[in-house]
PDB file of C-alpha atoms in Angstrom:
ATOM      1  CA  LYS A   1     -10.059  13.857   1.929  1.00  0.00           C
ATOM      2  CA  GLN A   2     -11.770  10.865   3.529  1.00  0.00           C
ATOM      3  CA  ILE A   3     -10.731   8.601   0.606  1.00  0.00           C
ATOM      4  CA  MET A   4      -7.163   9.767   0.939  1.00  0.00           C
ATOM      5  CA  ASN A   5      -7.104   9.064   4.662  1.00  0.00           C
ATOM      6  CA  GLU A   6      -8.521   5.584   4.094  1.00  0.00           C
ATOM      7  CA  LEU A   7      -5.858   4.936   1.430  1.00  0.00           C
ATOM      8  CA  ILE A   8      -3.119   6.158   3.734  1.00  0.00           C
ATOM      9  CA  GLU A   9      -4.278   3.827   6.484  1.00  0.00           C
ATOM     10  CA  MET A  10      -4.479   0.933   4.024  1.00  0.00           C
ATOM     11  CA  LEU A  11      -0.913   1.555   2.854  1.00  0.00           C
ATOM     12  CA  LYS A  12       0.396   1.807   6.381  1.00  0.00           C
ATOM     13  CA  HIS A  13      -1.244  -1.494   7.213  1.00  0.00           C
ATOM     14  CA  HIS A  14      -0.238  -3.346   3.993  1.00  0.00           C
ATOM     15  CA  TYR A  15       3.370  -2.302   4.180  1.00  0.00           C
ATOM     16  CA  GLU A  16       3.328  -2.903   8.026  1.00  0.00           C
ATOM     17  CA  VAL A  17       4.551   0.609   8.703  1.00  0.00           C
ATOM     18  CA  ASP A  18       2.002   0.659  11.550  1.00  0.00           C
ATOM     19  CA  ILE A  19       4.058  -2.113  13.335  1.00  0.00           C
ATOM     20  CA  HIS A  20       7.463  -0.934  12.316  1.00  0.00           C
ATOM     21  CA  ASN A  21       7.952  -4.028  10.131  1.00  0.00           C
ATOM     22  CA  CYS A  22       8.435  -2.323   6.746  1.00  0.00           C
ATOM     23  CA  ALA A  23      11.556  -3.473   5.039  1.00  0.00           C
ATOM     24  CA  MET A  24      11.389  -0.987   2.121  1.00  0.00           C
ATOM     25  CA  THR A  25      14.288   1.444   1.657  1.00  0.00           C
ATOM     26  CA  HIS A  26      13.822   5.118   0.791  1.00  0.00           C
ATOM     27  CA  GLU A  27      14.827   4.226  -2.786  1.00  0.00           C
ATOM     28  CA  GLU A  28      12.125   1.485  -2.943  1.00  0.00           C
ATOM     29  CA  TRP A  29       9.509   3.958  -1.673  1.00  0.00           C
ATOM     30  CA  ILE A  30      10.451   6.503  -4.343  1.00  0.00           C
ATOM     31  CA  LYS A  31      10.222   3.815  -7.048  1.00  0.00           C
ATOM     32  CA  GLU A  32       6.788   2.773  -5.730  1.00  0.00           C
ATOM     33  CA  LEU A  33       5.645   6.373  -5.742  1.00  0.00           C
ATOM     34  CA  ALA A  34       6.806   6.772  -9.306  1.00  0.00           C
ATOM     35  CA  LYS A  35       4.859   3.692 -10.293  1.00  0.00           C
ATOM     36  CA  ALA A  36       1.756   5.019  -8.606  1.00  0.00           C
ATOM     37  CA  MET A  37       2.119   8.336 -10.426  1.00  0.00           C
ATOM     38  CA  LEU A  38       2.584   6.656 -13.912  1.00  0.00           C
ATOM     39  CA  ASP A  39       0.386   3.613 -13.824  1.00  0.00           C
ATOM     40  CA  LYS A  40      -3.298   4.496 -14.251  1.00  0.00           C
ATOM     41  CA  GLY A  41      -4.387   1.101 -12.858  1.00  0.00           C
ATOM     42  CA  TYR A  42      -2.176   1.318  -9.740  1.00  0.00           C
ATOM     43  CA  LYS A  43      -4.853   2.136  -7.308  1.00  0.00           C
ATOM     44  CA  ASP A  44      -7.072  -0.767  -8.478  1.00  0.00           C
ATOM     45  CA  LYS A  45      -4.068  -3.138  -8.372  1.00  0.00           C
ATOM     46  CA  PHE A  46      -3.192  -2.021  -4.868  1.00  0.00           C
ATOM     47  CA  LEU A  47      -6.804  -2.402  -3.637  1.00  0.00           C
ATOM     48  CA  ALA A  48      -6.919  -5.990  -5.026  1.00  0.00           C
ATOM     49  CA  GLU A  49      -3.533  -6.788  -3.434  1.00  0.00           C
ATOM     50  CA  TYR A  50      -4.624  -5.226  -0.120  1.00  0.00           C
ATOM     51  CA  LYS A  51      -7.882  -7.406  -0.138  1.00  0.00           C
ATOM     52  CA  ASP A  52      -5.781 -10.486  -0.681  1.00  0.00           C
ATOM     53  CA  TYR A  53      -3.403  -9.407   2.155  1.00  0.00           C
ATOM     54  CA  LYS A  54      -6.242  -8.936   4.593  1.00  0.00           C
ATOM     55  CA  GLU A  55      -7.744 -12.327   3.644  1.00  0.00           C
ATOM     56  CA  PHE A  56      -4.392 -13.997   4.203  1.00  0.00           C
ATOM     57  CA  LEU A  57      -4.089 -12.386   7.695  1.00  0.00           C
ATOM     58  CA  ASN A  58      -7.536 -13.535   8.630  1.00  0.00           C
ATOM     59  CA  GLN A  59      -6.875 -17.252   7.868  1.00  0.00           C
TER      60      GLN A  59
END
C-alpha cells in the first residue's frame, strides 16, 4: 500500500496534476494506462523518467 501511494504521488507530480497543469486528455490517460498494463518494464522506465524530471526541476 505504501509503495502504491508513493507511486501515485510521483505520478501526480510528474504529470503536474498537483498544480493543475496536466495537458493530457482522457484518451491519452487511457492509452498510458494500457501501456502500463502491457509493458513489463513500464515502472522502471517511469521511475528513471521521474528521476530525470526531478533533476531538471532542481537545476
